Structures are given as structure tokens and as C-alpha cells.
């Protein structure tokens, strides 16, 4: 058989739809790919039989209902777009809410959704904290991530680096603080948790934060490499 890409895709839809029909006949609720396939296949066949675009848009909503699909499918499948071949060429058929409106399934939760608590979340409870005044002495913006060892941040940031040894920004994980050129601000820091070991970054520490010799070497490296703020210690 010599098939075009479109013809191969049509056969793939049919195979997936046939599997979905068998599972539905066995009393199984369909997942998202199965629901899409069975509706798309019916629309393709409807176009082949001479139905119009408007007829297929309405027909696509009658093939499945919410009781025949798994939890979450109704919320995920809010629109299905199919491009079947009509006697006068290929056209786009858009079916909105093909297995019912999400509002019809009040107890249904979309997969991956969040259940948010009413109260706020307090982070970094019980850890040592510190504050330092930071000034960007460079000519470019500097952005620092939440878990970067603050002692090792960009050498153009001027602050009491020794006071920041073993600390990071006291902000939610994955967030950042940006310092524009000339900016000066006070930032809150929090002590590292876990094993309290820092490797890499600017290679100033490379060891245990609670080891006095590691700290001494880190301060010496920072001074030798021109990191601003070491003198404040």
C-alpha cells in the first residue's frame, strides 16, 4: 500500500477508535486519547457519508457522555478539532464540550489541579536568619535565585559577605531577586538546611558550611578573586 501521511493518520485514528469501542463495549470508561479517537473517527465517517460541517459539530456531542469516560476527561476535553475530507475538500470541524460541559461534573477534578489550603504557608520555620544591605556596584542587572549560597553571589554585589556565609535568600523556592545597577536594598537571608554542604557555584566554599577551615578558605578565595564585601568581616 502506498499511503500519504494523511491517509496513514486516518488509519491510526481508526485503530485507536476501534480499541476504544471494544473497551467501551467491555464496560470500561475511556481515557482521554480513547475519547478523542472514538469521536474523531465518527466525524471522519460522517463526512464520508455526506454530512455537513454544522451537522458534524452537533453530531460530535452525541457520541459519548460523561458517564462513559474516566474522571477528569470532561474537564480536559473541552474542544476537539478534526479535519475530515468532504466531497468538496478538507474542512475543519470544531466540537465544543464533546463529552459534556465541565460544569455538569461538579465533583470532578481536573488531573494536576491544586487543592489550596485556606491559611497561608510559613516557610523556613525555626532556621537562623540574617539581614544584609546589598548594593549592585556593577553596570548590569544581577539576578539571584532562592537557593544560591549568598556568600558566593556575583562579585559586583557589595555587602557583608562573611555575615552571609551559610545563608541563602529567605524567599520561596524557585523565585529570584533582581538588583539593577546602583540598586541598594536590605534582603532577608535564611540558613541552609539539609546536609549544609555547598559545592560548585563560584567554587569559593566547596565543603561543609559548619567547618571553620572551609569558611576560612572560602573567605580567602573571595578576597583573592576580588569579591566585594569581604572586608566588612
Short mmCIF file of C-alpha atoms in Angstrom, two decimals:
data_model
loop_
_atom_site.label_atom_id
_atom_site.label_comp_id
_atom_site.label_asym_id
_atom_site.label_seq_id
_atom_site.Cartn_x
_atom_site.Cartn_y
_atom_site.Cartn_z
CA UNK A 1 0.00 0.00 0.00
CA UNK A 2 1.21 3.47 -0.89
CA UNK A 3 -0.39 5.83 1.63
CA UNK A 4 0.01 9.55 2.09
CA UNK A 5 0.69 10.94 5.55
CA UNK A 6 -2.94 12.00 5.85
CA UNK A 7 -4.17 8.52 4.89
CA UNK A 8 -1.84 6.94 7.45
CA UNK A 9 -3.14 9.32 10.11
CA UNK A 10 -6.71 8.38 9.24
CA UNK A 11 -5.94 4.69 9.71
CA UNK A 12 -4.26 5.44 13.04
CA UNK A 13 -7.39 7.25 14.23
CA UNK A 14 -9.48 4.25 13.17
CA UNK A 15 -7.28 1.76 15.04
CA UNK A 16 -7.38 3.87 18.21
CA UNK A 17 -11.14 4.31 17.87
CA UNK A 18 -11.68 0.59 17.34
CA UNK A 19 -9.76 -0.14 20.54
CA UNK A 20 -11.86 2.47 22.34
CA UNK A 21 -15.08 0.91 21.06
CA UNK A 22 -14.01 -2.52 22.31
CA UNK A 23 -13.18 -1.17 25.72
CA UNK A 24 -16.46 0.71 25.91
CA UNK A 25 -18.28 -2.49 24.94
CA UNK A 26 -16.49 -4.23 27.82
CA UNK A 27 -17.86 -1.63 30.21
CA UNK A 28 -14.60 0.28 30.66
CA UNK A 29 -14.59 4.04 30.99
CA UNK A 30 -12.48 5.70 28.31
CA UNK A 31 -9.37 7.76 28.91
CA UNK A 32 -8.58 10.99 27.05
CA UNK A 33 -6.88 9.53 23.93
CA UNK A 34 -9.62 6.91 23.57
CA UNK A 35 -12.39 9.50 23.87
CA UNK A 36 -10.75 11.75 21.30
CA UNK A 37 -10.20 8.87 18.89
CA UNK A 38 -13.74 7.49 19.00
CA UNK A 39 -15.29 10.94 18.40
CA UNK A 40 -12.79 11.87 15.67
CA UNK A 41 -13.39 8.59 13.87
CA UNK A 42 -17.15 9.12 13.89
CA UNK A 43 -16.71 12.63 12.47
CA UNK A 44 -14.45 11.34 9.69
CA UNK A 45 -17.04 8.71 8.77
CA UNK A 46 -19.85 11.25 8.94
CA UNK A 47 -18.03 13.47 6.45
CA UNK A 48 -17.52 10.49 4.15
CA UNK A 49 -21.26 9.81 4.32
CA UNK A 50 -22.09 13.36 3.23
CA UNK A 51 -22.92 15.16 6.48
CA UNK A 52 -22.22 18.91 6.58
CA UNK A 53 -19.83 20.70 8.93
CA UNK A 54 -22.67 22.06 11.05
CA UNK A 55 -24.28 18.62 11.27
CA UNK A 56 -20.99 17.07 12.39
CA UNK A 57 -20.44 19.77 15.02
CA UNK A 58 -23.75 18.77 16.60
CA UNK A 59 -23.22 15.05 15.96
CA UNK A 60 -19.85 15.12 17.73
CA UNK A 61 -21.58 15.95 21.02
CA UNK A 62 -23.81 12.86 20.90
CA UNK A 63 -21.18 10.11 20.67
CA UNK A 64 -20.04 9.98 24.31
CA UNK A 65 -21.32 11.21 27.64
CA UNK A 66 -19.58 11.94 30.94
CA UNK A 67 -20.53 8.54 32.38
CA UNK A 68 -18.53 6.77 29.67
CA UNK A 69 -15.20 8.49 30.34
CA UNK A 70 -12.75 8.49 33.21
CA UNK A 71 -12.66 11.22 35.85
CA UNK A 72 -11.02 14.36 34.51
CA UNK A 73 -11.66 13.71 30.82
CA UNK A 74 -14.65 16.05 30.71
CA UNK A 75 -12.51 18.92 32.01
CA UNK A 76 -9.57 18.14 29.73
CA UNK A 77 -11.56 17.61 26.55
CA UNK A 78 -13.32 20.95 26.19
CA UNK A 79 -12.82 21.18 22.43
CA UNK A 80 -11.98 18.66 19.71
CA UNK A 81 -10.81 19.78 16.27
CA UNK A 82 -10.96 17.34 13.35
CA UNK A 83 -10.16 17.93 9.67
CA UNK A 84 -12.09 15.29 7.69
CA UNK A 85 -12.29 15.11 3.92
CA UNK A 86 -15.63 16.24 2.47
CA UNK A 87 -16.76 15.76 -1.14
CA UNK A 88 -15.61 19.33 -1.86
CA UNK A 89 -12.36 19.18 0.12
CA UNK A 90 -10.95 19.17 3.63
CA UNK A 91 -12.66 21.30 6.28
CA UNK A 92 -12.21 21.94 9.99
CA UNK A 93 -14.88 20.65 12.37
CA UNK A 94 -14.76 22.07 15.92
CA UNK A 95 -16.77 20.27 18.58
CA UNK A 96 -17.12 22.14 21.87
CA UNK A 97 -17.58 20.12 25.07
CA UNK A 98 -17.84 16.81 23.16
CA UNK A 99 -18.48 14.77 26.32
CA UNK A 100 -20.48 17.39 28.21
CA UNK A 101 -19.71 20.65 29.94
CA UNK A 102 -17.20 20.55 32.82
CA UNK A 103 -19.82 22.32 34.95
CA UNK A 104 -22.00 19.23 34.64
CA UNK A 105 -19.48 17.23 36.68
CA UNK A 106 -19.37 19.27 39.88
CA UNK A 107 -17.35 16.70 41.84
CA UNK A 108 -14.84 16.14 39.06
CA UNK A 109 -11.33 17.48 39.50
CA UNK A 110 -9.02 18.09 36.58
CA UNK A 111 -5.86 15.96 36.73
CA UNK A 112 -2.97 18.03 38.04
CA UNK A 113 -5.19 20.59 39.74
CA UNK A 114 -4.26 22.09 43.12
CA UNK A 115 -6.23 21.89 46.34
CA UNK A 116 -5.34 25.13 48.11
CA UNK A 117 -5.46 25.46 51.88
CA UNK A 118 -7.28 28.43 53.34
CA UNK A 119 -4.41 29.50 55.58
CA UNK A 120 -1.03 30.78 54.41
CA UNK A 121 2.12 28.67 54.39
CA UNK A 122 5.02 29.74 56.60
CA UNK A 123 8.39 28.82 55.10
CA UNK A 124 11.79 28.22 56.72
CA UNK A 125 10.33 28.00 60.23
CA UNK A 126 12.88 27.68 63.03
CA UNK A 127 16.01 28.42 60.99
CA UNK A 128 18.58 31.10 61.73
CA UNK A 129 18.04 34.31 59.78
CA UNK A 130 20.06 37.40 58.92
CA UNK A 131 19.74 40.70 57.10
CA UNK A 132 22.32 42.37 54.88
CA UNK A 133 22.32 45.60 52.92
CA UNK A 134 23.27 44.87 49.30
CA UNK A 135 24.38 47.32 46.63
CA UNK A 136 24.97 46.46 42.96
CA UNK A 137 28.25 48.15 42.05
CA UNK A 138 28.25 46.77 38.52
CA UNK A 139 26.86 48.15 35.27
CA UNK A 140 24.48 45.24 34.58
CA UNK A 141 21.42 43.79 36.35
CA UNK A 142 22.17 40.84 38.65
CA UNK A 143 19.53 38.23 39.47
CA UNK A 144 19.96 35.84 42.40
CA UNK A 145 17.97 32.63 42.86
CA UNK A 146 16.43 31.43 46.10
CA UNK A 147 18.95 28.67 46.88
CA UNK A 148 22.22 30.25 45.74
CA UNK A 149 24.78 30.48 48.55
CA UNK A 150 24.58 34.22 49.14
CA UNK A 151 28.23 34.43 50.19
CA UNK A 152 29.17 33.42 46.64
CA UNK A 153 26.89 35.69 44.61
CA UNK A 154 28.21 37.99 41.87
CA UNK A 155 31.44 39.77 42.94
CA UNK A 156 29.92 43.14 41.96
CA UNK A 157 27.37 42.91 44.78
CA UNK A 158 28.76 44.80 47.77
CA UNK A 159 27.60 43.61 51.23
CA UNK A 160 28.93 41.91 54.35
CA UNK A 161 29.78 38.59 52.73
CA UNK A 162 31.14 36.95 55.86
CA UNK A 163 27.81 37.58 57.63
CA UNK A 164 26.10 35.81 54.71
CA UNK A 165 28.24 32.67 54.86
CA UNK A 166 25.95 29.63 55.11
CA UNK A 167 22.85 31.61 54.18
CA UNK A 168 20.57 31.97 51.16
CA UNK A 169 17.70 34.29 50.28
CA UNK A 170 14.65 33.87 52.53
CA UNK A 171 12.20 33.69 49.62
CA UNK A 172 10.06 30.86 48.17
CA UNK A 173 11.95 28.17 46.27
CA UNK A 174 12.37 28.92 42.58
CA UNK A 175 11.93 32.67 42.91
CA UNK A 176 14.60 35.35 42.48
CA UNK A 177 15.61 38.86 43.48
CA UNK A 178 16.94 41.25 40.83
CA UNK A 179 19.41 44.04 41.54
CA UNK A 180 19.57 46.79 38.93
CA UNK A 181 22.85 48.73 38.52
CA UNK A 182 23.24 51.07 41.51
CA UNK A 183 20.36 49.46 43.44
CA UNK A 184 20.72 49.23 47.21
CA UNK A 185 18.34 47.23 49.34
CA UNK A 186 18.10 45.16 52.51
CA UNK A 187 17.49 41.46 51.93
CA UNK A 188 16.44 38.72 54.34
CA UNK A 189 18.57 35.58 54.48
CA UNK A 190 17.95 32.16 56.00
CA UNK A 191 20.41 29.44 56.95
CA UNK A 192 20.78 26.43 54.67
CA UNK A 193 19.17 23.22 55.88
CA UNK A 194 19.82 19.59 54.97
CA UNK A 195 23.43 18.42 54.95
CA UNK A 196 24.66 22.04 54.87
CA UNK A 197 27.26 21.33 52.23
CA UNK A 198 27.89 23.62 49.23
CA UNK A 199 29.69 22.54 46.06
CA UNK A 200 30.30 24.37 42.79
CA UNK A 201 28.65 27.75 42.22
CA UNK A 202 31.66 30.12 42.26
CA UNK A 203 33.86 27.44 43.89
CA UNK A 204 34.53 29.52 46.98
CA UNK A 205 33.17 27.07 49.55
CA UNK A 206 33.25 23.50 48.20
CA UNK A 207 32.70 21.89 51.58
CA UNK A 208 30.75 21.75 54.82
CA UNK A 209 29.34 25.09 55.92
CA UNK A 210 29.92 24.28 59.60
CA UNK A 211 33.63 23.53 59.14
CA UNK A 212 35.70 26.57 60.29
CA UNK A 213 38.55 25.67 57.93
CA UNK A 214 36.16 25.56 54.95
CA UNK A 215 34.88 29.02 55.89
CA UNK A 216 38.43 30.40 56.29
CA UNK A 217 39.44 29.11 52.85
CA UNK A 218 36.24 30.47 51.28
CA UNK A 219 36.86 33.95 52.68
CA UNK A 220 40.46 33.87 51.48
CA UNK A 221 39.40 32.81 47.98
CA UNK A 222 36.74 35.53 47.82
CA UNK A 223 39.28 38.18 48.81
CA UNK A 224 41.85 36.90 46.32
CA UNK A 225 39.32 36.87 43.48
CA UNK A 226 38.06 40.39 44.12
CA UNK A 227 34.61 39.69 45.57
CA UNK A 228 33.29 42.91 47.09
CA UNK A 229 32.26 42.97 50.74
CA UNK A 230 34.80 40.56 52.22
CA UNK A 231 36.46 43.46 54.05
CA UNK A 232 33.37 44.08 56.17
CA UNK A 233 34.02 40.95 58.18
#
